[in-house]
mmCIF file with all atom_site columns, C-alpha atoms in Angstrom:
data_model
loop_
_atom_site.group_PDB
_atom_site.id
_atom_site.type_symbol
_atom_site.label_atom_id
_atom_site.label_alt_id
_atom_site.label_comp_id
_atom_site.label_asym_id
_atom_site.label_entity_id
_atom_site.label_seq_id
_atom_site.pdbx_PDB_ins_code
_atom_site.Cartn_x
_atom_site.Cartn_y
_atom_site.Cartn_z
_atom_site.occupancy
_atom_site.B_iso_or_equiv
_atom_site.pdbx_formal_charge
_atom_site.auth_seq_id
_atom_site.auth_comp_id
_atom_site.auth_asym_id
_atom_site.auth_atom_id
_atom_site.pdbx_PDB_model_num
ATOM 1   C CA . UNK X 1 1   ? 145.852 -62.181 134.343 1.00 0.00 ? 152 UNK X CA 1
ATOM 2   C CA . UNK X 1 2   ? 147.496 -64.613 133.004 1.00 0.00 ? 153 UNK X CA 1
ATOM 3   C CA . UNK X 1 3   ? 150.984 -65.186 132.122 1.00 0.00 ? 154 UNK X CA 1
ATOM 4   C CA . UNK X 1 4   ? 150.429 -65.163 128.250 1.00 0.00 ? 155 UNK X CA 1
ATOM 5   C CA . UNK X 1 5   ? 148.164 -61.238 129.083 1.00 0.00 ? 156 UNK X CA 1
ATOM 6   C CA . UNK X 1 6   ? 150.149 -58.170 127.359 1.00 0.00 ? 157 UNK X CA 1
ATOM 7   C CA . UNK X 1 7   ? 149.755 -54.921 127.985 1.00 0.00 ? 158 UNK X CA 1
ATOM 8   C CA . UNK X 1 8   ? 148.377 -52.543 125.336 1.00 0.00 ? 159 UNK X CA 1
ATOM 9   C CA . UNK X 1 9   ? 148.940 -48.546 124.351 1.00 0.00 ? 160 UNK X CA 1
ATOM 10  C CA . UNK X 1 10  ? 146.583 -47.343 122.638 1.00 0.00 ? 161 UNK X CA 1
ATOM 11  C CA . UNK X 1 11  ? 148.683 -44.816 119.974 1.00 0.00 ? 162 UNK X CA 1
ATOM 12  C CA . UNK X 1 12  ? 147.818 -41.482 117.482 1.00 0.00 ? 163 UNK X CA 1
ATOM 13  C CA . UNK X 1 13  ? 147.103 -43.230 114.525 1.00 0.00 ? 164 UNK X CA 1
ATOM 14  C CA . UNK X 1 14  ? 143.951 -44.641 117.010 1.00 0.00 ? 165 UNK X CA 1
ATOM 15  C CA . UNK X 1 15  ? 145.854 -47.812 116.520 1.00 0.00 ? 166 UNK X CA 1
ATOM 16  C CA . UNK X 1 16  ? 147.188 -50.551 119.683 1.00 0.00 ? 167 UNK X CA 1
ATOM 17  C CA . UNK X 1 17  ? 150.190 -51.594 120.607 1.00 0.00 ? 168 UNK X CA 1
ATOM 18  C CA . UNK X 1 18  ? 151.416 -54.243 122.444 1.00 0.00 ? 169 UNK X CA 1
ATOM 19  C CA . UNK X 1 19  ? 154.018 -53.419 124.147 1.00 0.00 ? 170 UNK X CA 1
ATOM 20  C CA . UNK X 1 20  ? 155.221 -55.904 126.911 1.00 0.00 ? 171 UNK X CA 1
ATOM 21  C CA . UNK X 1 21  ? 153.729 -59.017 128.485 1.00 0.00 ? 172 UNK X CA 1
ATOM 22  C CA . UNK X 1 22  ? 151.795 -58.021 132.053 1.00 0.00 ? 173 UNK X CA 1
ATOM 23  C CA . UNK X 1 23  ? 154.037 -60.547 134.013 1.00 0.00 ? 174 UNK X CA 1
ATOM 24  C CA . UNK X 1 24  ? 157.425 -58.199 133.497 1.00 0.00 ? 175 UNK X CA 1
ATOM 25  C CA . UNK X 1 25  ? 155.674 -55.520 136.013 1.00 0.00 ? 176 UNK X CA 1
ATOM 26  C CA . UNK X 1 26  ? 155.562 -55.121 139.089 1.00 0.00 ? 177 UNK X CA 1
ATOM 27  C CA . UNK X 1 27  ? 152.735 -53.128 140.813 1.00 0.00 ? 178 UNK X CA 1
ATOM 28  C CA . UNK X 1 28  ? 154.783 -49.709 142.588 1.00 0.00 ? 179 UNK X CA 1
ATOM 29  C CA . UNK X 1 29  ? 157.711 -50.352 139.744 1.00 0.00 ? 180 UNK X CA 1
ATOM 30  C CA . UNK X 1 30  ? 157.707 -49.243 136.577 1.00 0.00 ? 181 UNK X CA 1
ATOM 31  C CA . UNK X 1 31  ? 159.284 -49.904 133.471 1.00 0.00 ? 182 UNK X CA 1
ATOM 32  C CA . UNK X 1 32  ? 160.079 -47.599 130.377 1.00 0.00 ? 183 UNK X CA 1
ATOM 33  C CA . UNK X 1 33  ? 159.453 -48.570 126.599 1.00 0.00 ? 184 UNK X CA 1
ATOM 34  C CA . UNK X 1 34  ? 159.746 -47.116 122.920 1.00 0.00 ? 185 UNK X CA 1
ATOM 35  C CA . UNK X 1 35  ? 156.617 -46.937 121.182 1.00 0.00 ? 186 UNK X CA 1
ATOM 36  C CA . UNK X 1 36  ? 157.155 -46.656 116.795 1.00 0.00 ? 187 UNK X CA 1
ATOM 37  C CA . UNK X 1 37  ? 157.681 -43.570 116.406 1.00 0.00 ? 188 UNK X CA 1
ATOM 38  C CA . UNK X 1 38  ? 159.974 -43.082 119.165 1.00 0.00 ? 189 UNK X CA 1
ATOM 39  C CA . UNK X 1 39  ? 158.526 -41.616 122.526 1.00 0.00 ? 190 UNK X CA 1
ATOM 40  C CA . UNK X 1 40  ? 159.175 -43.587 125.529 1.00 0.00 ? 191 UNK X CA 1
ATOM 41  C CA . UNK X 1 41  ? 156.696 -44.880 127.671 1.00 0.00 ? 192 UNK X CA 1
ATOM 42  C CA . UNK X 1 42  ? 156.858 -45.124 131.435 1.00 0.00 ? 193 UNK X CA 1
ATOM 43  C CA . UNK X 1 43  ? 154.904 -47.776 132.256 1.00 0.00 ? 194 UNK X CA 1
ATOM 44  C CA . UNK X 1 44  ? 152.709 -49.214 135.549 1.00 0.00 ? 195 UNK X CA 1
ATOM 45  C CA . UNK X 1 45  ? 150.865 -52.016 137.444 1.00 0.00 ? 196 UNK X CA 1
ATOM 46  C CA . UNK X 1 46  ? 148.801 -49.745 141.182 1.00 0.00 ? 197 UNK X CA 1
ATOM 47  C CA . UNK X 1 47  ? 148.774 -52.606 144.081 1.00 0.00 ? 198 UNK X CA 1
ATOM 48  C CA . UNK X 1 48  ? 145.004 -54.155 141.937 1.00 0.00 ? 199 UNK X CA 1
ATOM 49  C CA . UNK X 1 49  ? 146.665 -54.679 139.037 1.00 0.00 ? 200 UNK X CA 1
ATOM 50  C CA . UNK X 1 50  ? 145.936 -51.975 137.595 1.00 0.00 ? 201 UNK X CA 1
ATOM 51  C CA . UNK X 1 51  ? 147.703 -50.347 134.168 1.00 0.00 ? 202 UNK X CA 1
ATOM 52  C CA . UNK X 1 52  ? 148.873 -47.267 133.144 1.00 0.00 ? 203 UNK X CA 1
ATOM 53  C CA . UNK X 1 53  ? 150.601 -45.368 131.221 1.00 0.00 ? 204 UNK X CA 1
ATOM 54  C CA . UNK X 1 54  ? 152.531 -41.832 131.352 1.00 0.00 ? 205 UNK X CA 1
ATOM 55  C CA . UNK X 1 55  ? 155.608 -39.357 129.230 1.00 0.00 ? 206 UNK X CA 1
ATOM 56  C CA . UNK X 1 56  ? 158.820 -41.038 130.489 1.00 0.00 ? 207 UNK X CA 1
ATOM 57  C CA . UNK X 1 57  ? 160.117 -37.458 130.100 1.00 0.00 ? 208 UNK X CA 1
ATOM 58  C CA . UNK X 1 58  ? 160.144 -35.390 133.329 1.00 0.00 ? 209 UNK X CA 1
ATOM 59  C CA . UNK X 1 59  ? 159.044 -31.957 131.353 1.00 0.00 ? 210 UNK X CA 1
ATOM 60  C CA . UNK X 1 60  ? 160.514 -30.261 134.911 1.00 0.00 ? 211 UNK X CA 1
ATOM 61  C CA . UNK X 1 61  ? 164.377 -31.613 133.653 1.00 0.00 ? 212 UNK X CA 1
ATOM 62  C CA . UNK X 1 62  ? 163.634 -33.543 129.996 1.00 0.00 ? 213 UNK X CA 1
ATOM 63  C CA . UNK X 1 63  ? 166.232 -36.721 130.723 1.00 0.00 ? 214 UNK X CA 1
ATOM 64  C CA . UNK X 1 64  ? 164.025 -39.611 130.389 1.00 0.00 ? 215 UNK X CA 1
ATOM 65  C CA . UNK X 1 65  ? 163.418 -41.083 133.792 1.00 0.00 ? 216 UNK X CA 1
ATOM 66  C CA . UNK X 1 66  ? 159.708 -40.916 135.204 1.00 0.00 ? 217 UNK X CA 1
ATOM 67  C CA . UNK X 1 67  ? 159.344 -45.047 134.731 1.00 0.00 ? 218 UNK X CA 1
ATOM 68  C CA . UNK X 1 68  ? 162.001 -44.627 138.143 1.00 0.00 ? 219 UNK X CA 1
ATOM 69  C CA . UNK X 1 69  ? 160.326 -42.317 139.967 1.00 0.00 ? 220 UNK X CA 1
ATOM 70  C CA . UNK X 1 70  ? 158.999 -43.313 143.214 1.00 0.00 ? 221 UNK X CA 1
ATOM 71  C CA . UNK X 1 71  ? 155.480 -44.636 142.846 1.00 0.00 ? 222 UNK X CA 1
ATOM 72  C CA . UNK X 1 72  ? 152.598 -43.681 145.371 1.00 0.00 ? 223 UNK X CA 1
ATOM 73  C CA . UNK X 1 73  ? 148.873 -42.007 146.698 1.00 0.00 ? 224 UNK X CA 1
ATOM 74  C CA . UNK X 1 74  ? 148.162 -38.871 146.999 1.00 0.00 ? 225 UNK X CA 1
ATOM 75  C CA . UNK X 1 75  ? 143.645 -38.511 147.648 1.00 0.00 ? 226 UNK X CA 1
ATOM 76  C CA . UNK X 1 76  ? 142.890 -42.100 145.988 1.00 0.00 ? 227 UNK X CA 1
ATOM 77  C CA . UNK X 1 77  ? 145.372 -41.244 142.670 1.00 0.00 ? 228 UNK X CA 1
ATOM 78  C CA . UNK X 1 78  ? 148.266 -43.480 141.925 1.00 0.00 ? 229 UNK X CA 1
ATOM 79  C CA . UNK X 1 79  ? 150.835 -41.271 141.359 1.00 0.00 ? 230 UNK X CA 1
ATOM 80  C CA . UNK X 1 80  ? 154.187 -41.496 140.457 1.00 0.00 ? 231 UNK X CA 1
ATOM 81  C CA . UNK X 1 81  ? 157.249 -39.001 142.072 1.00 0.00 ? 232 UNK X CA 1
ATOM 82  C CA . UNK X 1 82  ? 160.529 -38.126 139.854 1.00 0.00 ? 233 UNK X CA 1
ATOM 83  C CA . UNK X 1 83  ? 163.824 -39.455 140.855 1.00 0.00 ? 234 UNK X CA 1
ATOM 84  C CA . UNK X 1 84  ? 165.291 -36.612 140.214 1.00 0.00 ? 235 UNK X CA 1
ATOM 85  C CA . UNK X 1 85  ? 163.252 -33.123 141.007 1.00 0.00 ? 236 UNK X CA 1
ATOM 86  C CA . UNK X 1 86  ? 160.555 -34.916 142.749 1.00 0.00 ? 237 UNK X CA 1
ATOM 87  C CA . UNK X 1 87  ? 157.438 -33.601 141.719 1.00 0.00 ? 238 UNK X CA 1
ATOM 88  C CA . UNK X 1 88  ? 154.340 -35.686 141.554 1.00 0.00 ? 239 UNK X CA 1
ATOM 89  C CA . UNK X 1 89  ? 152.397 -36.972 138.641 1.00 0.00 ? 240 UNK X CA 1
ATOM 90  C CA . UNK X 1 90  ? 149.553 -38.129 138.278 1.00 0.00 ? 241 UNK X CA 1
ATOM 91  C CA . UNK X 1 91  ? 149.296 -41.832 136.494 1.00 0.00 ? 242 UNK X CA 1
ATOM 92  C CA . UNK X 1 92  ? 145.900 -41.829 135.160 1.00 0.00 ? 243 UNK X CA 1
ATOM 93  C CA . UNK X 1 93  ? 145.939 -38.399 133.347 1.00 0.00 ? 244 UNK X CA 1
ATOM 94  C CA . UNK X 1 94  ? 149.163 -37.065 133.531 1.00 0.00 ? 245 UNK X CA 1
ATOM 95  C CA . UNK X 1 95  ? 148.890 -33.776 136.174 1.00 0.00 ? 246 UNK X CA 1
ATOM 96  C CA . UNK X 1 96  ? 151.082 -32.517 138.458 1.00 0.00 ? 247 UNK X CA 1
ATOM 97  C CA . UNK X 1 97  ? 150.285 -33.107 141.633 1.00 0.00 ? 248 UNK X CA 1
ATOM 98  C CA . UNK X 1 98  ? 153.573 -30.094 142.469 1.00 0.00 ? 249 UNK X CA 1
ATOM 99  C CA . UNK X 1 99  ? 152.430 -27.409 139.410 1.00 0.00 ? 250 UNK X CA 1
ATOM 100 C CA . UNK X 1 100 ? 149.369 -26.955 138.128 1.00 0.00 ? 251 UNK X CA 1
ATOM 101 C CA . UNK X 1 101 ? 150.132 -25.571 134.963 1.00 0.00 ? 252 UNK X CA 1
ATOM 102 C CA . UNK X 1 102 ? 152.301 -28.628 134.669 1.00 0.00 ? 253 UNK X CA 1
ATOM 103 C CA . UNK X 1 103 ? 151.412 -32.081 133.274 1.00 0.00 ? 254 UNK X CA 1
ATOM 104 C CA . UNK X 1 104 ? 152.587 -35.368 131.328 1.00 0.00 ? 255 UNK X CA 1
ATOM 105 C CA . UNK X 1 105 ? 150.977 -37.376 127.680 1.00 0.00 ? 256 UNK X CA 1
ATOM 106 C CA . UNK X 1 106 ? 148.972 -40.119 129.858 1.00 0.00 ? 257 UNK X CA 1
ATOM 107 C CA . UNK X 1 107 ? 147.710 -43.109 127.960 1.00 0.00 ? 258 UNK X CA 1
ATOM 108 C CA . UNK X 1 108 ? 144.728 -44.805 127.085 1.00 0.00 ? 259 UNK X CA 1
ATOM 109 C CA . UNK X 1 109 ? 145.968 -48.857 127.986 1.00 0.00 ? 260 UNK X CA 1
ATOM 110 C CA . UNK X 1 110 ? 144.385 -52.597 128.267 1.00 0.00 ? 261 UNK X CA 1
ATOM 111 C CA . UNK X 1 111 ? 145.087 -55.468 129.048 1.00 0.00 ? 262 UNK X CA 1
ATOM 112 C CA . UNK X 1 112 ? 145.408 -58.124 126.030 1.00 0.00 ? 263 UNK X CA 1
ATOM 113 C CA . UNK X 1 113 ? 144.296 -62.398 126.890 1.00 0.00 ? 264 UNK X CA 1
ATOM 114 C CA . UNK X 1 114 ? 146.684 -64.483 125.829 1.00 0.00 ? 265 UNK X CA 1
ATOM 115 C CA . UNK X 1 115 ? 148.627 -62.768 123.506 1.00 0.00 ? 266 UNK X CA 1
ATOM 116 C CA . UNK X 1 116 ? 151.306 -66.110 122.274 1.00 0.00 ? 267 UNK X CA 1
ATOM 117 C CA . UNK X 1 117 ? 154.249 -64.404 121.630 1.00 0.00 ? 268 UNK X CA 1
ATOM 118 C CA . UNK X 1 118 ? 154.689 -64.740 117.973 1.00 0.00 ? 269 UNK X CA 1
ATOM 119 C CA . UNK X 1 119 ? 151.834 -62.051 118.242 1.00 0.00 ? 270 UNK X CA 1
ATOM 120 C CA . UNK X 1 120 ? 154.026 -59.218 119.285 1.00 0.00 ? 271 UNK X CA 1
ATOM 121 C CA . UNK X 1 121 ? 157.351 -59.069 117.717 1.00 0.00 ? 272 UNK X CA 1
ATOM 122 C CA . UNK X 1 122 ? 156.310 -59.453 113.659 1.00 0.00 ? 273 UNK X CA 1
ATOM 123 C CA . UNK X 1 123 ? 158.442 -62.320 112.564 1.00 0.00 ? 274 UNK X CA 1
ATOM 124 C CA . UNK X 1 124 ? 161.231 -61.732 109.435 1.00 0.00 ? 275 UNK X CA 1
ATOM 125 C CA . UNK X 1 125 ? 162.803 -64.012 106.904 1.00 0.00 ? 276 UNK X CA 1
#
């Protein structure tokens, strides 16, 4: 990956939305982002550089805090633990590892190479 690579999230309308430069993410630490429809996502990179995006809303507390959670692995799956009540959510699927009846939305993500800054924000006059 290069400094100009961009992380994109697949929206409900099947269009890709550029969220941030990959270089702004630190493996193992989350970042929150706002999508065009007002939903919040929590973005992560694992130690190998694979990106993930899940809903930022903790379904147990209702707070938008999952991007602030601690990351780890369980049986080879990368997860984030809510900073409030500590439930763990698998980042690839959104399923809760501590309550099989609960999940958060997981988003499809991709890295787009060589995006210029002017492509990230629509020009205004």
